[in-house]
Amino acid sequence: MPESDGGREPLAWRLRAIVGEDNVLEMEPMSEHTTFEVGGPADLYVIPEDFDEVRDVLRACDEAGARRFVLGRGSDLLVSDEGYRGVVVAVADGLTGVSVDGEEMTCQAGVDLREASEMACELGLTGLEFACGIPGSVGGACFMNAGAYGGCVADVLKCVRVVMPDGDIETIDAADLDLGYRRSRVASEGLVVLAATFALRRGDPEKIRATMDDLMRQREEKQPLDLPSAGSTFKRPEGYFAGKLIMDAGLQGYQHGGAAVSKKHAGFVVNVGGATAADVHAVIEHVQDEVERQFGVRLEPEVRFLE
Ligand SMILES: Cc1cc2nc3c(=O)[nH]c(=O)nc-3n(C[C@H](O)[C@H](O)[C@H](O)COP(=O)(O)OP(=O)(O)OC[C@H]3O[C@@H](n4cnc5c(N)ncnc54)[C@H](O)[C@@H]3O)c2cc1C
């Protein structure tokens, strides 16, 4: 997309024709759409409200040669201070339907994982307890194979409805998604998740609730939930725990500008007030260099970068 608004206007018109006038925002600050509360403006921020609109928006962007990025709830994302020169397709804002058929729950991609977990509990369905404290969308969770406390998406996912790279809408079985630790075909092949079906089991609602309460208590005890962050900043390196390595390197509390290694949980980089993306990058790089220097392990970010 050209620097001036040269390339933006015709595409913006086309996108408005697909999703409606009110669902195309210009120069939208990404700090309002990420849990880090960091990030400059996106040229265009588009909110499709059904599957066909998602497909048509993606197609319009591709045909215009515009860069595009599929956004969930922005809970695993660091957007640069300059923002994004392209189209943010805000799938999570518009696709929020849920349907239940026996023990199967189908959630559109934008459903908040915590709400999906809560709904399953209310219905007496077990399997999604692990997700009760993960502030991402169902689409983002499939992308990352999100997981916590011994459970992950792969354990309960039956299938996903996706837009394929060629623009077709297809259903793919979970077994064919190559789900692994923070890994999936959604990520490696650029599939866009429209909905996910979870195969749950009947359970005792009181036991389900007790498990969720216990997991939330553990999170509140250990994680800096009072400060903006994107959760665990680094992936778990083989044979180690990122948080322990960072703590042992003496980096807990290390601060650069408005970003710091959390004093409560060294695995989290937090926004202690007014952090820029450059601050967060500086903390991440310092942690990587120092941990590598002291222990010979290069930590790999789990957080995705959008520039
Ligand atoms: C306080 C806190 C605690 C957290 N705890 C955990 C945890 O316990 N376990 C865990 O795994 N994660 C955790 N996270 C990280 C995050 O919530 C998850 O990784 C979540 O799955 C990201 O979903 P999202 O919708 O926010 O994705 P985003 O941050 O919006 O996007 C992340 C990636 O997913 C892609 N994506 C999003 N939606 C779609 C879609 N519909 N189709 C295709 N691609 C898509 C994006 O393009 C991007 O590359 C935590 C985050 C926070 C802030």
PDB file of C-alpha atoms and ligand atoms in Angstrom, residues 33 35-36 69-77 91-92 109-110 113 130 133-149 182 186-187 190-194 219 223-225 227-232 268 302 304, ligand 1:
ATOM      1  CA  HIS A  33      -7.147  -3.367  20.704  1.00  0.00           C
ATOM      2  CA  THR A  35      -3.941  -6.192  26.084  1.00  0.00           C
ATOM      3  CA  PHE A  36      -0.442  -4.594  26.221  1.00  0.00           C
ATOM      4  CA  PHE A  69      -3.489  -8.905   9.439  1.00  0.00           C
ATOM      5  CA  VAL A  70      -6.155 -11.007  11.147  1.00  0.00           C
ATOM      6  CA  LEU A  71      -6.719  -9.762  14.695  1.00  0.00           C
ATOM      7  CA  GLY A  72      -8.279 -11.712  17.536  1.00  0.00           C
ATOM      8  CA  ARG A  73      -8.407 -10.114  20.982  1.00  0.00           C
ATOM      9  CA  GLY A  74      -4.866  -8.779  20.752  1.00  0.00           C
ATOM     10  CA  SER A  75      -3.771 -10.673  23.870  1.00  0.00           C
ATOM     11  CA  ASP A  76      -0.615 -12.124  22.347  1.00  0.00           C
ATOM     12  CA  LEU A  77       0.443  -9.186  20.274  1.00  0.00           C
ATOM     13  CA  VAL A  91     -12.403 -10.997  13.167  1.00  0.00           C
ATOM     14  CA  ALA A  92     -12.974 -11.108  16.919  1.00  0.00           C
ATOM     15  CA  ALA A 109     -13.742 -17.134  16.060  1.00  0.00           C
ATOM     16  CA  GLY A 110     -14.325 -13.973  18.082  1.00  0.00           C
ATOM     17  CA  LEU A 113     -12.173 -18.143  25.522  1.00  0.00           C
ATOM     18  CA  PHE A 130      -8.108 -24.834  31.370  1.00  0.00           C
ATOM     19  CA  GLY A 133      -8.268 -17.383  32.456  1.00  0.00           C
ATOM     20  CA  ILE A 134      -6.975 -17.016  28.886  1.00  0.00           C
ATOM     21  CA  PRO A 135      -8.083 -13.611  27.548  1.00  0.00           C
ATOM     22  CA  GLY A 136      -7.841 -14.570  23.861  1.00  0.00           C
ATOM     23  CA  SER A 137     -10.377 -15.339  21.162  1.00  0.00           C
ATOM     24  CA  VAL A 138     -11.274 -18.811  19.968  1.00  0.00           C
ATOM     25  CA  GLY A 139      -9.554 -18.039  16.627  1.00  0.00           C
ATOM     26  CA  GLY A 140      -6.363 -16.863  18.330  1.00  0.00           C
ATOM     27  CA  ALA A 141      -6.455 -19.915  20.593  1.00  0.00           C
ATOM     28  CA  CYS A 142      -6.556 -22.253  17.569  1.00  0.00           C
ATOM     29  CA  PHE A 143      -3.687 -20.312  15.960  1.00  0.00           C
ATOM     30  CA  MET A 144      -1.536 -20.678  19.123  1.00  0.00           C
ATOM     31  CA  ASN A 145      -2.958 -23.987  20.362  1.00  0.00           C
ATOM     32  CA  ALA A 146      -3.422 -22.006  23.562  1.00  0.00           C
ATOM     33  CA  GLY A 147      -3.140 -23.943  26.767  1.00  0.00           C
ATOM     34  CA  ALA A 148      -2.658 -23.741  30.494  1.00  0.00           C
ATOM     35  CA  TYR A 149      -2.433 -25.944  33.579  1.00  0.00           C
ATOM     36  CA  ARG A 182       2.119 -23.087  20.394  1.00  0.00           C
ATOM     37  CA  VAL A 186      -3.523 -22.129  11.140  1.00  0.00           C
ATOM     38  CA  ALA A 187      -0.261 -20.308  11.868  1.00  0.00           C
ATOM     39  CA  GLY A 190      -2.108 -18.593   7.134  1.00  0.00           C
ATOM     40  CA  LEU A 191      -5.578 -20.125   7.525  1.00  0.00           C
ATOM     41  CA  VAL A 192      -8.215 -17.772   8.922  1.00  0.00           C
ATOM     42  CA  VAL A 193     -10.415 -19.359  11.563  1.00  0.00           C
ATOM     43  CA  LEU A 194     -14.121 -18.553  11.338  1.00  0.00           C
ATOM     44  CA  ARG A 219      -3.369 -17.240  38.246  1.00  0.00           C
ATOM     45  CA  GLN A 223       0.465 -13.581  37.559  1.00  0.00           C
ATOM     46  CA  PRO A 224       0.526  -9.761  37.345  1.00  0.00           C
ATOM     47  CA  LEU A 225      -3.097  -9.527  36.211  1.00  0.00           C
ATOM     48  CA  LEU A 227      -0.947  -4.652  34.727  1.00  0.00           C
ATOM     49  CA  PRO A 228      -1.303  -4.683  30.924  1.00  0.00           C
ATOM     50  CA  SER A 229       0.701  -7.491  29.298  1.00  0.00           C
ATOM     51  CA  ALA A 230       0.449 -10.183  26.656  1.00  0.00           C
ATOM     52  CA  GLY A 231       0.762 -13.061  29.114  1.00  0.00           C
ATOM     53  CA  SER A 232       3.929 -15.173  29.034  1.00  0.00           C
ATOM     54  CA  PHE A 268       5.745 -11.636  32.000  1.00  0.00           C
ATOM     55  CA  GLU A 302       5.739 -16.281  22.351  1.00  0.00           C
ATOM     56  CA  ARG A 304       3.725 -12.003  18.068  1.00  0.00           C
TER      57      ARG A 304
HETATM   58  C1  LIG B   1      -2.994 -12.105  31.233  1.00  0.00           C
HETATM   59  C2  LIG B   1      -2.770 -13.071  30.106  1.00  0.00           C
HETATM   60  C3  LIG B   1      -2.720 -14.426  30.364  1.00  0.00           C
HETATM   61  C4  LIG B   1      -2.505 -15.335  29.322  1.00  0.00           C
HETATM   62  N1  LIG B   1      -2.460 -16.664  29.617  1.00  0.00           N
HETATM   63  C5  LIG B   1      -2.278 -17.556  28.610  1.00  0.00           C
HETATM   64  C6  LIG B   1      -2.239 -18.966  28.882  1.00  0.00           C
HETATM   65  O1  LIG B   1      -2.380 -19.397  30.006  1.00  0.00           O
HETATM   66  N2  LIG B   1      -2.054 -19.810  27.840  1.00  0.00           N
HETATM   67  C7  LIG B   1      -1.902 -19.354  26.555  1.00  0.00           C
HETATM   68  O2  LIG B   1      -1.758 -20.183  25.633  1.00  0.00           O
HETATM   69  N3  LIG B   1      -1.923 -18.051  26.273  1.00  0.00           N
HETATM   70  C8  LIG B   1      -2.112 -17.137  27.258  1.00  0.00           C
HETATM   71  N4  LIG B   1      -2.134 -15.793  26.966  1.00  0.00           N
HETATM   72  C9  LIG B   1      -1.862 -15.353  25.590  1.00  0.00           C
HETATM   73  C10 LIG B   1      -3.100 -15.232  24.683  1.00  0.00           C
HETATM   74  O3  LIG B   1      -4.268 -14.933  25.435  1.00  0.00           O
HETATM   75  C11 LIG B   1      -3.348 -16.490  23.868  1.00  0.00           C
HETATM   76  O4  LIG B   1      -2.203 -16.848  23.102  1.00  0.00           O
HETATM   77  C12 LIG B   1      -4.531 -16.340  22.916  1.00  0.00           C
HETATM   78  O5  LIG B   1      -4.777 -17.571  22.293  1.00  0.00           O
HETATM   79  C13 LIG B   1      -4.329 -15.276  21.834  1.00  0.00           C
HETATM   80  O6  LIG B   1      -5.593 -15.042  21.231  1.00  0.00           O
HETATM   81  P1  LIG B   1      -5.996 -13.625  20.643  1.00  0.00           P
HETATM   82  O7  LIG B   1      -7.355 -13.738  20.091  1.00  0.00           O
HETATM   83  O8  LIG B   1      -5.795 -12.552  21.646  1.00  0.00           O
HETATM   84  O9  LIG B   1      -4.941 -13.491  19.470  1.00  0.00           O
HETATM   85  P2  LIG B   1      -4.224 -12.166  18.931  1.00  0.00           P
HETATM   86  O10 LIG B   1      -3.265 -11.671  19.961  1.00  0.00           O
HETATM   87  O11 LIG B   1      -5.217 -11.214  18.415  1.00  0.00           O
HETATM   88  O12 LIG B   1      -3.406 -12.779  17.714  1.00  0.00           O
HETATM   89  C14 LIG B   1      -2.392 -13.737  17.944  1.00  0.00           C
HETATM   90  C15 LIG B   1      -2.126 -14.457  16.610  1.00  0.00           C
HETATM   91  O13 LIG B   1      -3.297 -15.213  16.284  1.00  0.00           O
HETATM   92  C16 LIG B   1      -3.742 -14.880  14.972  1.00  0.00           C
HETATM   93  N5  LIG B   1      -5.198 -14.974  14.928  1.00  0.00           N
HETATM   94  C17 LIG B   1      -6.089 -14.385  15.766  1.00  0.00           C
HETATM   95  N6  LIG B   1      -7.356 -14.709  15.419  1.00  0.00           N
HETATM   96  C18 LIG B   1      -7.258 -15.507  14.328  1.00  0.00           C
HETATM   97  C19 LIG B   1      -8.209 -16.149  13.479  1.00  0.00           C
HETATM   98  N7  LIG B   1      -9.525 -16.033  13.676  1.00  0.00           N
HETATM   99  N8  LIG B   1      -7.750 -16.891  12.450  1.00  0.00           N
HETATM  100  C20 LIG B   1      -6.423 -16.994  12.219  1.00  0.00           C
HETATM  101  N9  LIG B   1      -5.481 -16.408  12.970  1.00  0.00           N
HETATM  102  C21 LIG B   1      -5.876 -15.676  14.014  1.00  0.00           C
HETATM  103  C22 LIG B   1      -3.240 -13.460  14.744  1.00  0.00           C
HETATM  104  O14 LIG B   1      -3.116 -13.191  13.352  1.00  0.00           O
HETATM  105  C23 LIG B   1      -1.904 -13.472  15.467  1.00  0.00           C
HETATM  106  O15 LIG B   1      -0.871 -13.940  14.635  1.00  0.00           O
HETATM  107  C24 LIG B   1      -2.349 -14.875  27.993  1.00  0.00           C
HETATM  108  C25 LIG B   1      -2.433 -13.493  27.729  1.00  0.00           C
HETATM  109  C26 LIG B   1      -2.640 -12.595  28.772  1.00  0.00           C
HETATM  110  C27 LIG B   1      -2.719 -11.129  28.461  1.00  0.00           C
END
